[in-house]
Short mmCIF file of C-alpha atoms in Angstrom, two decimals:
data_model
loop_
_atom_site.label_atom_id
_atom_site.label_comp_id
_atom_site.label_asym_id
_atom_site.label_seq_id
_atom_site.Cartn_x
_atom_site.Cartn_y
_atom_site.Cartn_z
CA UNK A 102 -3.42 -12.81 -5.59
CA UNK A 103 -2.82 -16.55 -6.55
CA UNK A 104 0.61 -17.12 -7.28
CA UNK A 105 0.79 -19.15 -10.97
CA UNK A 106 -2.54 -18.84 -10.87
CA UNK A 107 -4.06 -15.99 -11.49
CA UNK A 108 -6.68 -14.08 -9.74
CA UNK A 109 -10.26 -13.96 -8.01
CA UNK A 110 -13.08 -11.78 -7.60
CA UNK A 111 -15.58 -12.28 -4.88
CA UNK A 112 -18.82 -11.57 -5.84
CA UNK A 113 -20.69 -10.32 -2.29
CA UNK A 114 -23.97 -11.24 -0.99
CA UNK A 115 -25.19 -8.50 0.55
CA UNK A 116 -28.11 -10.67 1.73
CA UNK A 117 -26.47 -14.27 2.63
CA UNK A 118 -23.13 -15.87 3.29
CA UNK A 119 -23.40 -17.76 -0.07
CA UNK A 120 -20.62 -15.50 -1.92
CA UNK A 121 -20.12 -16.23 -5.88
CA UNK A 122 -16.37 -16.37 -6.62
CA UNK A 123 -14.97 -16.35 -10.42
CA UNK A 124 -11.44 -17.13 -11.51
CA UNK A 125 -9.91 -15.26 -13.94
CA UNK A 126 -7.02 -16.81 -15.76
CA UNK A 127 -5.39 -17.17 -19.62
CA UNK A 128 -8.86 -17.60 -20.82
CA UNK A 129 -10.28 -14.33 -19.87
CA UNK A 130 -6.59 -12.56 -21.47
CA UNK A 131 -4.25 -12.59 -17.35
CA UNK A 132 -1.51 -13.76 -18.39
CA UNK A 133 0.57 -12.74 -15.77
CA UNK A 134 1.71 -15.43 -13.05
CA UNK A 135 3.03 -13.13 -10.41
CA UNK A 136 0.97 -9.87 -8.94
CA UNK A 137 3.15 -6.52 -7.87
CA UNK A 138 0.07 -4.29 -6.57
CA UNK A 139 -3.37 -4.09 -7.19
CA UNK A 140 -5.35 -0.60 -6.91
CA UNK A 141 -9.04 0.61 -7.40
CA UNK A 142 -8.95 3.48 -9.57
CA UNK A 143 -11.13 6.88 -8.63
CA UNK A 144 -14.24 5.54 -11.23
CA UNK A 145 -13.77 1.91 -10.00
CA UNK A 146 -11.38 -0.17 -12.13
CA UNK A 147 -8.91 -2.58 -10.90
CA UNK A 148 -5.52 -1.99 -12.49
CA UNK A 149 -2.89 -4.79 -11.61
CA UNK A 150 0.70 -4.28 -11.57
CA UNK A 151 2.71 -7.10 -12.42
CA UNK A 152 6.46 -8.35 -12.11
CA UNK A 153 6.59 -9.64 -15.93
CA UNK A 154 3.28 -8.60 -17.83
CA UNK A 155 3.09 -4.86 -17.50
CA UNK A 156 -0.02 -3.77 -16.22
CA UNK A 157 -4.07 -4.98 -16.36
CA UNK A 158 -6.86 -2.83 -16.26
CA UNK A 159 -10.09 -4.75 -15.53
CA UNK A 160 -13.04 -3.17 -15.97
CA UNK A 161 -16.26 -4.45 -14.59
CA UNK A 162 -19.14 -3.21 -16.12
CA UNK A 163 -22.02 -2.46 -13.55
CA UNK A 164 -24.33 -4.70 -15.29
CA UNK A 165 -23.90 -7.67 -13.90
CA UNK A 166 -24.55 -9.71 -17.06
CA UNK A 167 -22.42 -8.06 -19.02
CA UNK A 168 -18.88 -9.79 -19.52
CA UNK A 169 -15.39 -8.25 -17.93
CA UNK A 170 -13.22 -6.59 -19.47
CA UNK A 171 -9.73 -7.08 -19.94
CA UNK A 172 -7.12 -4.09 -21.15
CA UNK A 173 -3.22 -5.58 -21.53
CA UNK A 174 -0.67 -2.49 -21.41
CA UNK A 175 2.95 -3.08 -21.97
CA UNK A 176 5.73 -2.26 -23.73
CA UNK A 177 4.32 -2.11 -26.58
CA UNK A 178 1.98 0.10 -25.54
CA UNK A 179 4.57 2.74 -24.15
CA UNK A 180 5.60 1.23 -20.46
CA UNK A 181 9.04 2.03 -19.35
CA UNK A 182 9.34 -1.80 -18.67
CA UNK A 183 6.81 -4.91 -17.67
CA UNK A 184 8.70 -5.41 -14.91
CA UNK A 185 6.86 -3.23 -11.98
CA UNK A 186 7.07 -2.50 -8.27
CA UNK A 187 3.81 -0.13 -7.56
CA UNK A 188 1.09 1.61 -8.97
CA UNK A 189 -0.62 4.52 -7.73
CA UNK A 190 -2.93 6.84 -8.05
CA UNK A 191 -2.33 10.48 -8.05
CA UNK A 192 -4.98 13.68 -6.46
CA UNK A 193 -5.15 14.43 -10.95
CA UNK A 194 -6.11 10.99 -11.49
CA UNK A 195 -3.05 9.84 -13.10
CA UNK A 196 -1.62 6.14 -12.34
CA UNK A 197 2.27 5.93 -11.65
CA UNK A 198 3.37 2.82 -12.07
CA UNK A 199 6.92 2.42 -10.48
CA UNK A 200 9.25 -0.27 -12.66
CA UNK A 201 11.88 -2.40 -11.36
CA UNK A 202 15.01 -0.74 -13.41
CA UNK A 203 12.92 1.24 -15.83
CA UNK A 204 11.94 4.14 -14.00
CA UNK A 205 8.17 5.37 -13.71
CA UNK A 206 5.36 5.43 -16.20
CA UNK A 207 2.63 7.75 -15.73
CA UNK A 208 -0.66 6.82 -17.53
CA UNK A 209 -2.91 10.09 -17.78
CA UNK A 210 -5.67 11.04 -19.89
CA UNK A 211 -3.53 12.30 -22.96
CA UNK A 212 -0.87 9.11 -23.47
CA UNK A 213 1.46 7.79 -20.83
CA UNK A 214 5.07 10.10 -20.04
CA UNK A 215 7.64 8.14 -18.78
CA UNK A 216 10.30 9.65 -16.72
CA UNK A 217 13.57 7.78 -16.06
CA UNK A 218 17.75 9.02 -15.58
CA UNK A 219 17.15 10.51 -19.33
CA UNK A 220 14.68 14.07 -17.88
CA UNK A 221 16.46 13.32 -14.07
CA UNK A 222 15.31 10.57 -11.76
CA UNK A 223 18.74 9.01 -10.03
CA UNK A 224 17.84 5.66 -10.65
CA UNK A 225 15.50 3.76 -12.57
CA UNK A 226 14.71 1.14 -9.36
CA UNK A 227 11.00 2.32 -8.09
CA UNK A 228 9.66 1.31 -4.35
CA UNK A 229 7.50 3.97 -3.83
CA UNK A 230 5.18 6.40 -4.98
CA UNK A 231 3.43 8.99 -2.78
CA UNK A 232 2.37 12.77 -3.54
CA UNK A 233 2.48 15.54 -0.82
CA UNK A 234 -0.20 18.29 -0.41
CA UNK A 235 1.46 20.30 -2.53
CA UNK A 236 1.11 17.79 -5.59
CA UNK A 237 4.48 16.99 -5.51
CA UNK A 238 5.57 13.42 -6.94
CA UNK A 239 8.08 11.64 -4.20
CA UNK A 240 9.65 8.85 -5.59
CA UNK A 241 11.87 6.09 -4.02
CA UNK A 242 15.05 3.88 -5.52
CA UNK A 243 17.19 1.17 -4.83
CA UNK A 244 19.50 4.06 -4.61
CA UNK A 245 18.00 7.40 -3.30
CA UNK A 246 14.78 9.53 -3.94
CA UNK A 247 14.02 11.78 -6.34
CA UNK A 248 11.21 14.79 -6.16
CA UNK A 249 9.24 16.09 -9.53
CA UNK A 250 7.42 19.81 -8.96
CA UNK A 251 5.65 20.61 -11.76
CA UNK A 252 5.30 23.77 -13.09
CA UNK A 253 2.79 25.59 -13.84
CA UNK A 254 0.47 22.19 -13.60
CA UNK A 255 1.93 21.06 -16.72
CA UNK A 256 2.85 17.89 -16.50
CA UNK A 257 5.57 17.78 -19.34
CA UNK A 258 7.33 20.86 -17.05
CA UNK A 259 8.87 19.78 -13.75
CA UNK A 260 12.22 19.65 -11.55
CA UNK A 261 13.57 17.33 -10.79
CA UNK A 262 15.47 16.88 -7.63
CA UNK A 263 17.48 13.70 -6.08
CA UNK A 264 18.61 13.11 -2.58
CA UNK A 265 21.55 9.90 -2.56
CA UNK A 266 23.20 10.70 0.58
CA UNK A 267 23.07 11.48 4.01
CA UNK A 268 25.91 12.18 6.59
CA UNK A 269 27.83 10.11 4.55
CA UNK A 270 25.81 7.37 3.87
CA UNK A 271 23.93 6.05 0.51
CA UNK A 272 20.32 5.99 0.88
CA UNK A 273 18.92 2.70 0.08
CA UNK A 274 15.96 0.88 -1.20
CA UNK A 275 13.17 3.31 -0.18
CA UNK A 276 10.47 1.28 1.09
CA UNK A 277 7.77 3.92 2.61
CA UNK A 278 7.14 7.79 1.93
CA UNK A 279 4.58 9.71 3.97
CA UNK A 280 3.70 13.32 4.89
CA UNK A 281 3.42 14.24 9.25
CA UNK A 282 1.46 16.93 10.53
CA UNK A 283 4.01 18.89 9.80
CA UNK A 284 4.14 18.20 6.60
CA UNK A 285 7.84 16.78 6.99
CA UNK A 286 8.75 13.86 4.10
CA UNK A 287 9.52 10.82 5.74
CA UNK A 288 11.46 7.76 4.03
CA UNK A 289 11.22 4.88 5.58
CA UNK A 290 14.03 1.11 4.79
CA UNK A 291 15.14 -1.45 5.88
CA UNK A 292 18.35 -0.78 6.38
CA UNK A 293 18.34 2.84 6.97
CA UNK A 294 17.19 5.36 9.81
CA UNK A 295 13.97 6.86 8.28
CA UNK A 296 15.31 9.70 6.83
CA UNK A 297 12.96 13.59 7.74
CA UNK A 298 13.17 16.08 4.93
CA UNK A 299 12.22 19.14 6.12
CA UNK A 300 9.62 20.41 4.02
CA UNK A 301 10.44 24.50 4.42
CA UNK A 302 14.78 24.16 4.82
CA UNK A 303 14.78 21.46 2.86
CA UNK A 304 17.38 19.84 5.72
CA UNK A 305 17.21 16.34 5.99
CA UNK A 306 17.85 14.67 9.21
CA UNK A 307 17.49 10.68 11.04
CA UNK A 308 15.04 9.52 12.68
CA UNK A 309 16.40 6.81 15.20
CA UNK A 310 13.63 4.65 16.07
CA UNK A 311 15.62 2.71 18.46
CA UNK A 312 16.63 5.76 20.96
CA UNK A 313 13.22 6.30 20.47
CA UNK A 314 11.72 3.35 23.49
CA UNK A 315 14.56 1.31 22.28
CA UNK A 316 12.35 0.19 18.71
CA UNK A 317 14.14 -2.38 16.88
CA UNK A 318 13.83 -3.78 13.76
CA UNK A 319 11.15 -1.86 11.83
CA UNK A 320 9.83 -3.11 8.70
CA UNK A 321 6.36 -1.08 7.98
CA UNK A 322 5.30 2.13 7.88
CA UNK A 323 2.47 4.02 7.62
CA UNK A 324 1.44 7.92 8.01
CA UNK A 325 -2.06 8.35 8.64
CA UNK A 326 -4.48 11.48 7.93
CA UNK A 327 -3.68 12.82 10.90
CA UNK A 328 0.15 12.72 10.00
CA UNK A 329 0.91 10.90 12.88
CA UNK A 330 3.58 8.32 11.70
CA UNK A 331 3.15 4.47 13.15
CA UNK A 332 5.89 1.79 13.17
CA UNK A 333 5.59 -1.50 12.82
CA UNK A 334 8.11 -4.39 14.21
CA UNK A 335 8.98 -7.50 13.89
CA UNK A 336 9.56 -8.09 17.33
CA UNK A 337 9.46 -4.77 19.30
CA UNK A 338 5.45 -3.72 18.56
CA UNK A 339 4.46 -0.23 16.94
CA UNK A 340 6.24 3.07 17.56
CA UNK A 341 3.64 6.03 17.25
CA UNK A 342 5.59 9.38 16.25
CA UNK A 343 3.59 12.54 17.08
CA UNK A 344 5.52 15.13 15.44
CA UNK A 345 3.25 17.98 16.24
CA UNK A 346 4.00 17.92 19.49
CA UNK A 347 7.29 15.99 19.49
CA UNK A 348 6.27 12.56 21.16
CA UNK A 349 6.96 9.09 20.32
CA UNK A 350 4.96 6.15 22.09
CA UNK A 351 5.82 2.59 22.06
CA UNK A 352 3.00 -0.10 22.39
CA UNK A 353 4.35 -3.68 23.44
CA UNK A 354 2.55 -6.60 23.99
CA UNK A 355 3.78 -6.75 27.67
CA UNK A 356 2.92 -2.60 28.36
CA UNK A 357 -0.07 -2.11 26.45
CA UNK A 358 -1.59 -4.71 26.48
CA UNK A 359 -1.75 -5.57 22.36
CA UNK A 360 -2.06 -9.00 21.56
CA UNK A 361 1.24 -9.69 19.52
CA UNK A 362 4.52 -7.24 19.09
CA UNK A 363 5.00 -8.28 15.81
CA UNK A 364 3.35 -6.18 12.91
CA UNK A 365 2.97 -7.30 9.34
CA UNK A 366 0.51 -4.71 7.76
CA UNK A 367 -0.87 -1.72 9.25
CA UNK A 368 -3.88 -0.02 7.01
CA UNK A 369 -6.53 2.96 7.59
CA UNK A 370 -10.25 2.98 6.74
CA UNK A 371 -12.76 5.46 5.63
CA UNK A 372 -12.99 6.07 9.12
CA UNK A 373 -9.57 6.71 10.41
CA UNK A 374 -9.27 3.80 12.22
CA UNK A 375 -5.70 2.14 12.20
CA UNK A 376 -5.80 -2.02 11.49
CA UNK A 377 -2.16 -3.58 12.63
CA UNK A 378 -2.02 -7.00 11.38
CA UNK A 379 -0.28 -9.37 13.39
CA UNK A 380 1.81 -12.60 13.61
CA UNK A 381 -0.32 -14.98 15.69
CA UNK A 382 -2.42 -12.52 17.30
CA UNK A 383 -4.87 -12.06 15.03
CA UNK A 384 -6.09 -7.95 13.86
CA UNK A 385 -6.40 -5.18 15.85
CA UNK A 386 -7.80 -1.84 15.71
CA UNK A 387 -6.66 1.61 16.57
CA UNK A 388 -10.05 3.69 17.54
CA UNK A 389 -10.43 5.96 20.13
CA UNK A 390 -7.47 5.99 21.73
CA UNK A 391 -7.81 2.29 22.49
CA UNK A 392 -6.80 -0.95 20.22
CA UNK A 393 -10.18 -4.04 20.28
CA UNK A 394 -8.95 -7.50 19.73
CA UNK A 395 -9.81 -9.61 16.80
CA UNK A 396 -7.49 -13.16 17.08
CA UNK A 397 -8.57 -16.41 19.41
CA UNK A 398 -8.00 -14.97 22.27
CA UNK A 399 -11.04 -12.74 22.03
CA UNK A 400 -13.36 -15.94 20.05
CA UNK A 401 -12.45 -14.78 16.35
CA UNK A 402 -11.20 -17.23 14.36
CA UNK A 403 -7.68 -15.49 12.54
CA UNK A 404 -4.50 -15.76 13.83
CA UNK A 405 -2.59 -13.38 11.87
CA UNK A 406 -3.18 -10.62 9.14
CA UNK A 407 -0.87 -9.87 6.24
CA UNK A 408 -3.07 -8.17 4.09
CA UNK A 409 -6.07 -5.81 4.76
CA UNK A 410 -8.64 -4.29 2.66
CA UNK A 411 -11.98 -2.09 3.30
CA UNK A 412 -14.77 -2.81 0.80
CA UNK A 413 -17.63 0.23 0.04
CA UNK A 414 -20.23 -1.47 2.98
CA UNK A 415 -17.04 -0.77 5.97
CA UNK A 416 -16.55 -4.57 5.95
CA UNK A 417 -13.03 -5.19 6.41
CA UNK A 418 -11.45 -8.28 4.82
CA UNK A 419 -8.16 -9.58 5.80
CA UNK A 420 -5.25 -12.31 4.16
CA UNK A 421 -3.96 -14.64 6.94
CA UNK A 422 -0.52 -15.89 7.12
CA UNK A 423 -1.61 -19.31 5.95
CA UNK A 424 -3.69 -18.12 2.75
CA UNK A 425 -7.25 -17.11 4.11
CA UNK A 426 -9.65 -14.52 4.08
CA UNK A 427 -11.79 -13.23 6.29
CA UNK A 428 -14.72 -10.85 6.32
CA UNK A 429 -15.66 -8.73 9.62
CA UNK A 430 -19.24 -7.20 9.70
CA UNK A 431 -19.78 -5.21 12.04
CA UNK A 432 -18.52 -7.75 14.66
CA UNK A 433 -18.55 -11.25 13.43
CA UNK A 434 -15.84 -12.50 11.46
CA UNK A 435 -16.47 -14.82 8.75
CA UNK A 436 -13.61 -17.63 7.03
CA UNK A 437 -14.29 -17.54 3.07
CA UNK A 438 -11.30 -18.81 1.70
CA UNK A 439 -10.85 -22.10 2.85
CA UNK A 440 -15.36 -23.55 2.81
CA UNK A 441 -16.04 -21.49 -0.56
CA UNK A 442 -13.73 -22.56 -3.60
CA UNK A 443 -10.17 -20.96 -2.84
CA UNK A 444 -8.94 -23.97 -1.31
CA UNK A 445 -5.31 -24.64 -2.15
CA UNK A 446 -3.95 -21.50 -3.48
CA UNK A 447 -0.96 -19.05 -1.63
CA UNK A 448 -2.58 -15.13 -1.39
CA UNK A 449 -0.43 -12.83 -0.56
CA UNK A 450 -3.20 -9.01 -0.38
CA UNK A 451 -6.83 -8.39 -0.68
CA UNK A 452 -8.19 -5.46 -2.11
CA UNK A 453 -12.01 -4.17 -2.02
CA UNK A 454 -13.48 -2.88 -5.15
CA UNK A 455 -17.48 -0.75 -5.03
CA UNK A 456 -20.24 -2.05 -7.34
#
C-alpha cells in the first residue's frame, strides 16, 4: 500500500530477480488514497478496504494478456459505510467488513447484510472480526465486543450477545480476537488487560500480562494454529501463553537471545512457523522450538519489519519501518523496493497473491 498514491502489484518472475511492477491509481478505477486492509479470498481475488471509499475487489485474470478488473463497492451498493477499518473472510467464504462508526457489512452470494445497533450490536465502530471453532462471529468495538450466533445455519436468523464491561471497568477499543487451545476467546486492547471468555461457562476473566513475568507494553496478539497465545511488546519482547498446560514464558533478548525486545507484528505461515517483525532486530522465525534470526547481525540486509506475508511458493515478504520491501527465498534475502521501481513511496502492508 502506498499512501496518497495508489497500490502496486509486484509480478514475480520465478526464474530471475527481474520482477515487473504495475502501479494502479485513478486511471485504473482505484480512487482511494488510504488503505485500511488487504486480503485475498478463497478464489484468489484481492479485496481492499479503504478509510474513505468503501471496498475494491481486484480480479486478476489467469491469462496475463487479459486486463485486471476493478470492482468498487460503496454505500450506494449497500455497504453500511465507506469509512472502513477491517475486512475478514469466514469459513463459508463470506466477507465481513467492519466500519468506523456504521457497524458491519457481510458480503455473500445473496447480497449485502448490515449488522448494526438496529439489529443488536452494542457499538458500530469495528476494529476486529473473528470466527471461532463453533462458527460464531466475534466483533471487537470501540465499546466492548459482540458475538453473533447464527441459528440452523441460516445467516438471517441470529442471536447477539454483547459484552461492555468487566469488574466495573469498561472494555474499550478491542483490536484483536483469538481462540486458545481450550477454546477460550481472547480479546486484546491497548487500554485494558486482555480479557478471556470461557467458552463453556461464558464467564470472563482478565489475564494480567504484567503479573506474568513482568510483561509490559503489549502492542500485538496472535493465537497460532495450536491455540497458543503470543503477545509482542514495545519493550519487553515476547510472551508465550499455553492455556492447555497453564504455562507462560517470557522471551527476551537478554535471557533468550532474540534479536530485539521491540515486536512490531506477528505472523504464522503455512508451515505453522511464527514470524516476528521487530524494530532494530530484523525478522525472527520461531520453528521447532528455536528462533532463527534474519538481521544485519546475521548478515541479512533487513533491520526491521512492520508487515509480513507469505506467497504460494513459500517465499516470505517483509515491509520494513523505513519503507523497503524484502523477499526471503529459502535462506536468500533480496531487497526489492529501493532497486526496482517503488522508490520514494510510503508502504505500510504487503499481501501475497497466488497466481
